[in-house]
PDB file of C-alpha atoms and ligand atoms in Angstrom:
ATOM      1  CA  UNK A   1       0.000   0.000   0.000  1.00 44.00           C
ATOM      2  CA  UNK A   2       2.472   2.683   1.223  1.00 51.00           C
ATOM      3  CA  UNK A   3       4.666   1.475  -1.841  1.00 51.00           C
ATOM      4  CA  UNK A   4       2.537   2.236  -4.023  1.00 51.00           C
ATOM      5  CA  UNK A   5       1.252   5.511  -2.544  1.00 55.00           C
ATOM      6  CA  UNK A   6       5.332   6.612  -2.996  1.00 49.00           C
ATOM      7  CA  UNK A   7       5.333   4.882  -7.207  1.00 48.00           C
ATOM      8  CA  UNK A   8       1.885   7.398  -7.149  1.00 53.00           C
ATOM      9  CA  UNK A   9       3.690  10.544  -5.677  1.00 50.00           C
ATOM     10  CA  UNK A  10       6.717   9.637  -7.858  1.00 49.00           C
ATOM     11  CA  UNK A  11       4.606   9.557 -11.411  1.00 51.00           C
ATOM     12  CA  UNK A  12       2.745  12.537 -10.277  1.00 51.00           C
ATOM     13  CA  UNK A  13       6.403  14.497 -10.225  1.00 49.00           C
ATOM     14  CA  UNK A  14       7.983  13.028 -13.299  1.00 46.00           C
ATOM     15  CA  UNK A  15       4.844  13.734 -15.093  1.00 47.00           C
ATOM     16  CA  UNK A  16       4.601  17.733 -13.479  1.00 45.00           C
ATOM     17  CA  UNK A  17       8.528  17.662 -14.469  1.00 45.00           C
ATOM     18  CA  UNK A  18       7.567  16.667 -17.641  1.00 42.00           C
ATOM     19  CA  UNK A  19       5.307  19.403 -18.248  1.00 46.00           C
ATOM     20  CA  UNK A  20       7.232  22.268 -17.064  1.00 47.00           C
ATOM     21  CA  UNK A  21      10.386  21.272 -19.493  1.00 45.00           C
ATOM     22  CA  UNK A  22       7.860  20.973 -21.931  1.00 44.00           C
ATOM     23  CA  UNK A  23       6.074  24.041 -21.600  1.00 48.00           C
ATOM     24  CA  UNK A  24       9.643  25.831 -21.162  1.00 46.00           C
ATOM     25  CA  UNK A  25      12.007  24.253 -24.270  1.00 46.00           C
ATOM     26  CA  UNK A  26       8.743  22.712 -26.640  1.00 48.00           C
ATOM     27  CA  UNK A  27       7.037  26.416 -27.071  1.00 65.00           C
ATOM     28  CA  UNK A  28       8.766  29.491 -28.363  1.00 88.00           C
ATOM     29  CA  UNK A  29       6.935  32.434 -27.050  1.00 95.00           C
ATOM     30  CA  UNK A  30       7.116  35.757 -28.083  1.00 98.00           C
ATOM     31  CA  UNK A  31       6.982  38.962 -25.662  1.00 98.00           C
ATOM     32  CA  UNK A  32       5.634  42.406 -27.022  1.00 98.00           C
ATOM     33  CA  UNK A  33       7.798  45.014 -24.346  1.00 98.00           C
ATOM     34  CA  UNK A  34       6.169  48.170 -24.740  1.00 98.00           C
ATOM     35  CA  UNK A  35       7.486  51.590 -23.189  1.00 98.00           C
ATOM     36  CA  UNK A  36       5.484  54.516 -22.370  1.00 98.00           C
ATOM     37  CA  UNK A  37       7.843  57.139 -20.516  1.00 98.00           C
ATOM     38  CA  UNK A  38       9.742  60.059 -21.995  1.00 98.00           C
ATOM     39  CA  UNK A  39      12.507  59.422 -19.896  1.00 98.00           C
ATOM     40  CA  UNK A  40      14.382  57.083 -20.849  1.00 98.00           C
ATOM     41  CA  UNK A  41      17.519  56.697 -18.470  1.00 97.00           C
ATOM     42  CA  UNK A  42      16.171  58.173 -15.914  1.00 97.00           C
ATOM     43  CA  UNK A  43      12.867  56.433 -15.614  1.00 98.00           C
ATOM     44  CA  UNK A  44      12.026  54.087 -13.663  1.00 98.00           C
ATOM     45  CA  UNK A  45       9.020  51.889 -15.787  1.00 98.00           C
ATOM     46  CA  UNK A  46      11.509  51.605 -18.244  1.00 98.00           C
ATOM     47  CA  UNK A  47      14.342  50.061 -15.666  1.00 98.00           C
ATOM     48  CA  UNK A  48      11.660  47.606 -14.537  1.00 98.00           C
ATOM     49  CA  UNK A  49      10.444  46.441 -17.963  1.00 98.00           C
ATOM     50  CA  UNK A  50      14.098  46.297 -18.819  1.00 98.00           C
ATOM     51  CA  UNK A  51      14.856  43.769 -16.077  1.00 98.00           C
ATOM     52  CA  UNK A  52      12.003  42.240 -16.797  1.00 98.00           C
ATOM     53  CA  UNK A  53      13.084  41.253 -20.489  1.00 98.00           C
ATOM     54  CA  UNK A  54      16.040  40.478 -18.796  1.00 98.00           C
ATOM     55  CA  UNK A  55      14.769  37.660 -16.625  1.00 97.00           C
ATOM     56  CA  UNK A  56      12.049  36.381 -19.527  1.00 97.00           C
ATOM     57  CA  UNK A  57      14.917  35.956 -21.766  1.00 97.00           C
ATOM     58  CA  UNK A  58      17.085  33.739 -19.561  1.00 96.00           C
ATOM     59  CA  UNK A  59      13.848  31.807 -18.957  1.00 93.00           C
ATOM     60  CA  UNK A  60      12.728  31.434 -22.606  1.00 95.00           C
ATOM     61  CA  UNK A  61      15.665  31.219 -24.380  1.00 95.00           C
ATOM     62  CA  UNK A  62      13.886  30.618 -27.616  1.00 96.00           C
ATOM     63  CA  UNK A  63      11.631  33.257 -26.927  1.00 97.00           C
ATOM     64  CA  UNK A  64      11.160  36.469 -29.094  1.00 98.00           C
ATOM     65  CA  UNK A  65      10.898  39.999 -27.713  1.00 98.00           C
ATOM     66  CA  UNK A  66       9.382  42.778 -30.097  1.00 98.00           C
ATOM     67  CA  UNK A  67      10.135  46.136 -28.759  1.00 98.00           C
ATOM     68  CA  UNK A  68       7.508  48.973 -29.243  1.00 98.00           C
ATOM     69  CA  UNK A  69       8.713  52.042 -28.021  1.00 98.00           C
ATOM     70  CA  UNK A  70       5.355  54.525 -27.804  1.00 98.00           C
ATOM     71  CA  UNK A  71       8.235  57.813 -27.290  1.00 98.00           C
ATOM     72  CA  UNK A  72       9.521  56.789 -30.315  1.00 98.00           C
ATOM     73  CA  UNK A  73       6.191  56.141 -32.718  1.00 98.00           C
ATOM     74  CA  UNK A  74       4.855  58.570 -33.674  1.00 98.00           C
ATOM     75  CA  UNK A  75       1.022  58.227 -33.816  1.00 98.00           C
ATOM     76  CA  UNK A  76      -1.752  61.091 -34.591  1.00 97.00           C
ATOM     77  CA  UNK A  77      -5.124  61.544 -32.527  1.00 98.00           C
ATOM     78  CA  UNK A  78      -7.977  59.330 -34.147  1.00 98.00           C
ATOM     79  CA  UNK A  79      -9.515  61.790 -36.931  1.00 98.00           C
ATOM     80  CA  UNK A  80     -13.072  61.233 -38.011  1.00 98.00           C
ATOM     81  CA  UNK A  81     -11.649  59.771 -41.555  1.00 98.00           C
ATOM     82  CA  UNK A  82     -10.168  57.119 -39.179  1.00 98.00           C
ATOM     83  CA  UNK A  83     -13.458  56.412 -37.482  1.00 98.00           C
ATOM     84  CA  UNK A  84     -14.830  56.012 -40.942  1.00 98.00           C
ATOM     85  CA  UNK A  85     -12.423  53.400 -42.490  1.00 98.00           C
ATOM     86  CA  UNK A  86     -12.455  51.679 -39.054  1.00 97.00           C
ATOM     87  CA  UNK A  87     -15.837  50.929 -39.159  1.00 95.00           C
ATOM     88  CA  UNK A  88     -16.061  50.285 -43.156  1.00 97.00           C
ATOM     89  CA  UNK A  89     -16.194  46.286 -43.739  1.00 95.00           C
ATOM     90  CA  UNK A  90     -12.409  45.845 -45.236  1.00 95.00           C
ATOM     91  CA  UNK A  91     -13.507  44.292 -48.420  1.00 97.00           C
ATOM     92  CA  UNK A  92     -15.096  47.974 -49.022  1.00 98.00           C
ATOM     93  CA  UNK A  93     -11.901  50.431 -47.822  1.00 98.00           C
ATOM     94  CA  UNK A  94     -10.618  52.460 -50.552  1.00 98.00           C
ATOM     95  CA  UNK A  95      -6.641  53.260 -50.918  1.00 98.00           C
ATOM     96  CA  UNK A  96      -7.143  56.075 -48.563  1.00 98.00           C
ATOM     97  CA  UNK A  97      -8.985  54.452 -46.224  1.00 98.00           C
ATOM     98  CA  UNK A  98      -6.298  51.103 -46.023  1.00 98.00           C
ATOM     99  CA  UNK A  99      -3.461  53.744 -45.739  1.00 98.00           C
ATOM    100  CA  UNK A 100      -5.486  55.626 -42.495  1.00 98.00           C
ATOM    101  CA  UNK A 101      -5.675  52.035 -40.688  1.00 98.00           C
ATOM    102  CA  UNK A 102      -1.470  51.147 -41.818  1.00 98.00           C
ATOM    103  CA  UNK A 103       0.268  51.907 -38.424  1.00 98.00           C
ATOM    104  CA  UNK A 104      -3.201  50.757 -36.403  1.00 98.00           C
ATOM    105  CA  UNK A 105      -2.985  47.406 -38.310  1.00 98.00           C
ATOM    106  CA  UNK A 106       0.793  47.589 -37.526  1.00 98.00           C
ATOM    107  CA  UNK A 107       0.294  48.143 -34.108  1.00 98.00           C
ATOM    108  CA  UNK A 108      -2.504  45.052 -34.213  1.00 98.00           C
ATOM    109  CA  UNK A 109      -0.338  42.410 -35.629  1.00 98.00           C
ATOM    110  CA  UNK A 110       2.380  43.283 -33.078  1.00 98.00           C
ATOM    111  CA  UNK A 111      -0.454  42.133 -30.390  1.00 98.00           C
ATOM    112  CA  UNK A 112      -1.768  39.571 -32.221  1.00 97.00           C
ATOM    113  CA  UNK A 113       1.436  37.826 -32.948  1.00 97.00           C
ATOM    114  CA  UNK A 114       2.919  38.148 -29.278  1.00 98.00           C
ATOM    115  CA  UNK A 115       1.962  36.032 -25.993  1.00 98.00           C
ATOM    116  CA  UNK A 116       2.492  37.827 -23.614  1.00 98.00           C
ATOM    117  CA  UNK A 117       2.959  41.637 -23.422  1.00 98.00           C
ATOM    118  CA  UNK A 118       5.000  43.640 -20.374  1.00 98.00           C
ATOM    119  CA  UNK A 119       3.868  47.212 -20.558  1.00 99.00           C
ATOM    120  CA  UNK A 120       5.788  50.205 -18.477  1.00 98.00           C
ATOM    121  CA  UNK A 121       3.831  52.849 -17.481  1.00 99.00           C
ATOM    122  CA  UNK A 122       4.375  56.181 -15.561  1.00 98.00           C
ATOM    123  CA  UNK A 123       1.568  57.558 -14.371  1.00 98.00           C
ATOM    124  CA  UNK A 124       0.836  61.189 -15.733  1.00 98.00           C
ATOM    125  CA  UNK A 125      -1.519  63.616 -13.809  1.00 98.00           C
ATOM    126  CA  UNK A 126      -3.135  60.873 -12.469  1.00 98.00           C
ATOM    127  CA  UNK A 127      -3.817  58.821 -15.844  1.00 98.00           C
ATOM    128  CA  UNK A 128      -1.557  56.718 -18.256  1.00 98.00           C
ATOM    129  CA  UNK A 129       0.435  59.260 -20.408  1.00 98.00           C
ATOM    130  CA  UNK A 130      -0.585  60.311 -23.015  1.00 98.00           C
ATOM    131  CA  UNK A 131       1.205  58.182 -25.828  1.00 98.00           C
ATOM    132  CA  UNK A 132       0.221  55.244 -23.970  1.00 98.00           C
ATOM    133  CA  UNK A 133      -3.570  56.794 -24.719  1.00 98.00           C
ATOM    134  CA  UNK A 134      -2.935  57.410 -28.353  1.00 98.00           C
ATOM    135  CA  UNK A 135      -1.724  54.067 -28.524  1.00 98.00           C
ATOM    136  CA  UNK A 136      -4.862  52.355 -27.275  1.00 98.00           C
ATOM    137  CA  UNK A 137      -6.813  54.713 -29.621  1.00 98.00           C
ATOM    138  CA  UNK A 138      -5.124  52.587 -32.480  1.00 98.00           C
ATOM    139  CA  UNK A 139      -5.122  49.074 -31.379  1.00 98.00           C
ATOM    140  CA  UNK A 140      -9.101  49.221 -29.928  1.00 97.00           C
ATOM    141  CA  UNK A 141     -10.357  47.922 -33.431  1.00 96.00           C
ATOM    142  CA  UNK A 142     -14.091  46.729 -33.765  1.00 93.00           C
ATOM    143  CA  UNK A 143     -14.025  43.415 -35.824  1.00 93.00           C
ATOM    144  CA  UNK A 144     -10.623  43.026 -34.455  1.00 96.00           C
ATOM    145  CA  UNK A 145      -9.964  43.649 -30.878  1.00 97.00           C
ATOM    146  CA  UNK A 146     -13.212  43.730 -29.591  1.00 96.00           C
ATOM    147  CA  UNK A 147     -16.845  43.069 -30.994  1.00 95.00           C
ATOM    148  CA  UNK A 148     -20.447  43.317 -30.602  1.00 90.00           C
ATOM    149  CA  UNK A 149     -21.670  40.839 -32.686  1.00 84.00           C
ATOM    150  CA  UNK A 150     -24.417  39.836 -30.769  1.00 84.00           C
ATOM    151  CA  UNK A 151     -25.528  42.851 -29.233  1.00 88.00           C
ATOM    152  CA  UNK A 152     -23.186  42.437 -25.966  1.00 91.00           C
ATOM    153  CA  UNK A 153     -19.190  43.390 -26.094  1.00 91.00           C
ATOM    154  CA  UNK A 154     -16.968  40.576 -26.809  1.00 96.00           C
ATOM    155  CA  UNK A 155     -13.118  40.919 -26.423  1.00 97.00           C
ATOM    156  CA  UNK A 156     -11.205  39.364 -28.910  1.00 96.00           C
ATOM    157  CA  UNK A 157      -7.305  39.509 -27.739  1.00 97.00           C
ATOM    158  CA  UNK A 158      -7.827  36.127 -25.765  1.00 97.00           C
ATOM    159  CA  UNK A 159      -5.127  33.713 -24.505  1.00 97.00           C
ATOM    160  CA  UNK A 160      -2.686  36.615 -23.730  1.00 98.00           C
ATOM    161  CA  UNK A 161      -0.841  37.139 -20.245  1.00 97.00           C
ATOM    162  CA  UNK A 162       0.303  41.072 -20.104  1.00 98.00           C
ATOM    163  CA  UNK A 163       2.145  42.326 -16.956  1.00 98.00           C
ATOM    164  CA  UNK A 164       1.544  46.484 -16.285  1.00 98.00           C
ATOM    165  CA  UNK A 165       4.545  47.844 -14.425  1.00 98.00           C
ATOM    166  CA  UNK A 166       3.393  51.439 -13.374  1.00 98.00           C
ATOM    167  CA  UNK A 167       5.406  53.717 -11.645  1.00 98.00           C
ATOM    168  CA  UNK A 168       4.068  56.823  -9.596  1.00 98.00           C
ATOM    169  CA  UNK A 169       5.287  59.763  -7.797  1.00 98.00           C
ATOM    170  CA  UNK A 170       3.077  59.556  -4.892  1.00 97.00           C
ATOM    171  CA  UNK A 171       1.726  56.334  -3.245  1.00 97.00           C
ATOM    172  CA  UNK A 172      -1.906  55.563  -4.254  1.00 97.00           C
ATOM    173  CA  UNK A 173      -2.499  52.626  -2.138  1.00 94.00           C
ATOM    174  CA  UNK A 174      -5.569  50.818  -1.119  1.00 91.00           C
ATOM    175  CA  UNK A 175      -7.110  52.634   1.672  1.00 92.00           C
ATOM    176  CA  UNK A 176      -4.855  55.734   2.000  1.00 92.00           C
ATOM    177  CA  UNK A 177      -5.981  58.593   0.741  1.00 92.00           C
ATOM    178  CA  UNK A 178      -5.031  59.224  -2.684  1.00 96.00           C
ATOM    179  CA  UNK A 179      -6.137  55.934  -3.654  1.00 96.00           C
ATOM    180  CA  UNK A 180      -9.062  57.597  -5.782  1.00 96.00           C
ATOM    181  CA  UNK A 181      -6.521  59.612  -7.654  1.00 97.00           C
ATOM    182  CA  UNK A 182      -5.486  56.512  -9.404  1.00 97.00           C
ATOM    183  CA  UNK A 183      -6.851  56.103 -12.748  1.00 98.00           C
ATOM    184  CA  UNK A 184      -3.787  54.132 -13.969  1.00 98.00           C
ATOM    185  CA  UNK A 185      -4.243  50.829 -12.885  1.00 97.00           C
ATOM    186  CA  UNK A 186      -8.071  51.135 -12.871  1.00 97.00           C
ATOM    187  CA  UNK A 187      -8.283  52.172 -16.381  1.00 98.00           C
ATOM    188  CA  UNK A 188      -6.218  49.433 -17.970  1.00 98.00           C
ATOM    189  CA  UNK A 189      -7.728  47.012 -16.013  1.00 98.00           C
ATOM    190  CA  UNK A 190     -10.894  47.718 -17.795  1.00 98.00           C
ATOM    191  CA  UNK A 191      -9.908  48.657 -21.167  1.00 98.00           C
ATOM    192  CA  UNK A 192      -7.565  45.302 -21.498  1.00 98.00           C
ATOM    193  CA  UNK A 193     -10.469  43.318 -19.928  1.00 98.00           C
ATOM    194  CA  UNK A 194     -12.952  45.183 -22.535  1.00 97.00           C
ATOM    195  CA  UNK A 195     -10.703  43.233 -25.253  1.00 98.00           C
ATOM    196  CA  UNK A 196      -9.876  40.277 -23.646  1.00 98.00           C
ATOM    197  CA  UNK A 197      -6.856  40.443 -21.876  1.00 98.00           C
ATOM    198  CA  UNK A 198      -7.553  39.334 -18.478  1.00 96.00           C
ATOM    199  CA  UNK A 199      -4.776  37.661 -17.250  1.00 97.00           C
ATOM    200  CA  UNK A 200      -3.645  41.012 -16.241  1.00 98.00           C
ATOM    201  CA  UNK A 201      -0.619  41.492 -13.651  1.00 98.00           C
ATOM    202  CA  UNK A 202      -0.218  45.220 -11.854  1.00 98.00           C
ATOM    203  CA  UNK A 203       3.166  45.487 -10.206  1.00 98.00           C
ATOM    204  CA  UNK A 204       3.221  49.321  -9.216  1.00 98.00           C
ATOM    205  CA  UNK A 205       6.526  51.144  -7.898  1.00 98.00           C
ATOM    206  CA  UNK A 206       4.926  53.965  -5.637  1.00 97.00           C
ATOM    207  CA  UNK A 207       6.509  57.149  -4.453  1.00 97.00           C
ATOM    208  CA  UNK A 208       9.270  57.340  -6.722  1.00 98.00           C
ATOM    209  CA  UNK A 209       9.188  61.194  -6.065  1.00 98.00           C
ATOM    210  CA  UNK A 210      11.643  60.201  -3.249  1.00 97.00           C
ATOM    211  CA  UNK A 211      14.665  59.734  -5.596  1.00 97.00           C
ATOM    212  CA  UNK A 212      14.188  63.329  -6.456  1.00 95.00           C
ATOM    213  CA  UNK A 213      14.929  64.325  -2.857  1.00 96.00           C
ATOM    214  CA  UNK A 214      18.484  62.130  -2.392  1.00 94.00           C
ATOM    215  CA  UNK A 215      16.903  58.538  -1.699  1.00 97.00           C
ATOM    216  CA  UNK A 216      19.617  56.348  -3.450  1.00 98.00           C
ATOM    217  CA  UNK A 217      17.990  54.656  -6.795  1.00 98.00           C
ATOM    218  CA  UNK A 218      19.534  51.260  -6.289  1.00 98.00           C
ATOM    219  CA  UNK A 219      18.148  50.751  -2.834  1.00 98.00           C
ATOM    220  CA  UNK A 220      15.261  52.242  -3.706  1.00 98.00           C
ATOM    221  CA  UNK A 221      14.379  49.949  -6.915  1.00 98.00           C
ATOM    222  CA  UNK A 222      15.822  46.665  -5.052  1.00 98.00           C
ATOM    223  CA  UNK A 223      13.249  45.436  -3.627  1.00 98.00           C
ATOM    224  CA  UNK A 224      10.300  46.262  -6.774  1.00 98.00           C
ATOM    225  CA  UNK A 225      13.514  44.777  -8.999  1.00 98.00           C
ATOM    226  CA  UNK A 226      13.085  41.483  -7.203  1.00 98.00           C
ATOM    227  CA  UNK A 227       9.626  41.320  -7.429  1.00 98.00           C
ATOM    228  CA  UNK A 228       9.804  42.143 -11.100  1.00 98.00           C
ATOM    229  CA  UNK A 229      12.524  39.655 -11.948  1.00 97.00           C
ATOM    230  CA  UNK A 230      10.635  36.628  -9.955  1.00 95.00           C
ATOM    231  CA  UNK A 231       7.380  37.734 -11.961  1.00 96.00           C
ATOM    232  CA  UNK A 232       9.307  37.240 -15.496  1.00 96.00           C
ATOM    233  CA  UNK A 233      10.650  34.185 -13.968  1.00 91.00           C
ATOM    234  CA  UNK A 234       7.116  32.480 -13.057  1.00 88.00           C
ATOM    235  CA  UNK A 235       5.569  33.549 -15.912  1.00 80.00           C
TER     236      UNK A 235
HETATM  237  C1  FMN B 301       4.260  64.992 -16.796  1.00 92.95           C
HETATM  238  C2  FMN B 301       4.280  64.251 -15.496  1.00 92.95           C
HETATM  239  C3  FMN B 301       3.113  64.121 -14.770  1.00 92.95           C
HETATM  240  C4  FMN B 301       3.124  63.432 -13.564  1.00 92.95           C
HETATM  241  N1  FMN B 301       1.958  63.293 -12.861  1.00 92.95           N
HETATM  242  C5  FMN B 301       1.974  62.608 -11.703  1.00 92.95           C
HETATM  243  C6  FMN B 301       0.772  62.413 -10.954  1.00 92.95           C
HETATM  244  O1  FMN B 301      -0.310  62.842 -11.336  1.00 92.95           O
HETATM  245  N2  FMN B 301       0.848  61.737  -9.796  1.00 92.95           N
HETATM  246  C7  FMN B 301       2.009  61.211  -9.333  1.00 92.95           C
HETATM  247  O2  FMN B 301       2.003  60.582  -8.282  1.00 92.95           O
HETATM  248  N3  FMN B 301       3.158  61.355 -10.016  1.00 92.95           N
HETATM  249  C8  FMN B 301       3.152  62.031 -11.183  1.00 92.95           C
HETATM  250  N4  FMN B 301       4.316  62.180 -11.897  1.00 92.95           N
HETATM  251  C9  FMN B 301       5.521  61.509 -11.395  1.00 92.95           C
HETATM  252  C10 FMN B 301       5.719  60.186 -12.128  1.00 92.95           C
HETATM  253  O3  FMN B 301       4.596  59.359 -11.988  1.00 92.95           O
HETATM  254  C11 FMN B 301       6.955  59.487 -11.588  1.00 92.95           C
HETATM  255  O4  FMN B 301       8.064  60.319 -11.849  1.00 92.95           O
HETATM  256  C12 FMN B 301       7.181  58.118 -12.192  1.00 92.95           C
HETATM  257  O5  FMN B 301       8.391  57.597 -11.710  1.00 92.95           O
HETATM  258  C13 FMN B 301       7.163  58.177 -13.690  1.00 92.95           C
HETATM  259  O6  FMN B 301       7.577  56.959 -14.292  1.00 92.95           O
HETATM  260  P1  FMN B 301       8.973  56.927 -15.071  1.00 92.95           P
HETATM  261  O7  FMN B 301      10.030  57.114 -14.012  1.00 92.95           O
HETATM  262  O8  FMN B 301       9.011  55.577 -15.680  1.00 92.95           O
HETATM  263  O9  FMN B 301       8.943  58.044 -16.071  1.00 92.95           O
HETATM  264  C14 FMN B 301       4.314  62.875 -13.087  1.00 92.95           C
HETATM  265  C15 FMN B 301       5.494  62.998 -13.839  1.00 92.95           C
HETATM  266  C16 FMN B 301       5.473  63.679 -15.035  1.00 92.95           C
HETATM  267  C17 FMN B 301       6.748  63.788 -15.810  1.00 92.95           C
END
């Protein structure tokens, strides 16, 4: 009996080893690492994502990483010619009308063809900045991100993990005061959710306002480092 209980607990781990090597050498993945802050060096959503890749790389060494960074596209607010070749059926766009949708069916295939997206994001006057916005604009696509087919809103980005790593001046969290202020994490909660991404990750670095006043970066980032790199480990 208790043999056979330890021949039972053995299988069980071979065959659980068997499916994490699997999962880990069999599949090549591909990561979409998009940037949202205009400060490069200096900013810390970008020093996260960055060790982020890092880590995902080492643990999918197979794995692909498109880089998409939203300071360096440039991308126009959505016109009302947009809005019009958006919502004509594509076997009816005209040349005009294709060209209009070029950088949001760009900025599409980069979603569609990746697994798993990491996203930094600084928070700006309480929201996601504005490039980040523009972005969204594009890549919320009716037919193709999201639908309403039968009458009720169907996202259409499923099977995707995406990890938000937001970084804030202040410290919004849960029951202190400023918690309200926070549309960051709120927003893309939704909007993601809206087209099917919702195996959603927040990781937020709060109060970074501090390494303007002579707190020492390195310490400061150690610990939401850590937390970062074990994420991209995990995941
Ligand atoms: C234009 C601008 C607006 C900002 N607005 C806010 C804000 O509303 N609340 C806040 O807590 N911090 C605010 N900050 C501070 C940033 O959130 C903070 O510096 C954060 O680290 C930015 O991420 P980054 O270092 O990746 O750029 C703002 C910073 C900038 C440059």
């Amino acid at each position: 009996m208790r043999k056979r209980h330890v021949l039972d607990l053995m299988n069980r781990h071979m065959s659980i080893k068997h499916q994490l090597s699997h999962r880990r050498f069999s599949h090549t993945s591909t990561l979409l690492h998009i940037n949202s802050s205009p400060l490069y060096g200096r900013s810390v959503s970008r020093q996260l994502t960055g060790a982020f890749v890092t880590q995902w790389k080492s643990s999918h060494p197979d794995g692909t990483v498109v880089d998409r960074d939203l300071n360096a596209t440039s991308i126009s607010p959505i016109a009302a010619e947009w809005v019009g070749a958006a919502y004509t059926p594509e076997e009816a766009r005209n040349p005009q009308q294709k060209e209009l949708l070029a950088l949001s069916d760009t900025l599409l295939a980069e979603l569609e063809q990746a697994d798993e997206y990491v996203f930094g994001v600084p928070m700006h006057n309480f929201g996601v900045p504005t490039v980040l916005k523009l972005w969204i604009d594009q890549i919320a696509r009716v037919g193709r991100t999201f639908s309403y087919a039968d009458g009720t809103p169907k996202g259409l980005l499923t099977g995707k993990k995406a990890t938000f790593i937001i970084a804030t001046g202040g410290i919004y969290d849960a029951q202190t005061q400023m918690a309200s202020f926070n549309f960051v994490e709120p927003y893309l909660r939704s909007v993601f959710g809206f087209l099917g991404v919702t195996d959603a990750t927040f990781l937020t670095t709060g109060g970074t306002a501090a390494l303007n006043y002579g707190q020492d970066r390195d310490a400061f980032l150690a610990p939401h480092l850590q937390v970062v790199q074990s994420h991209a480990q995990t995941n």
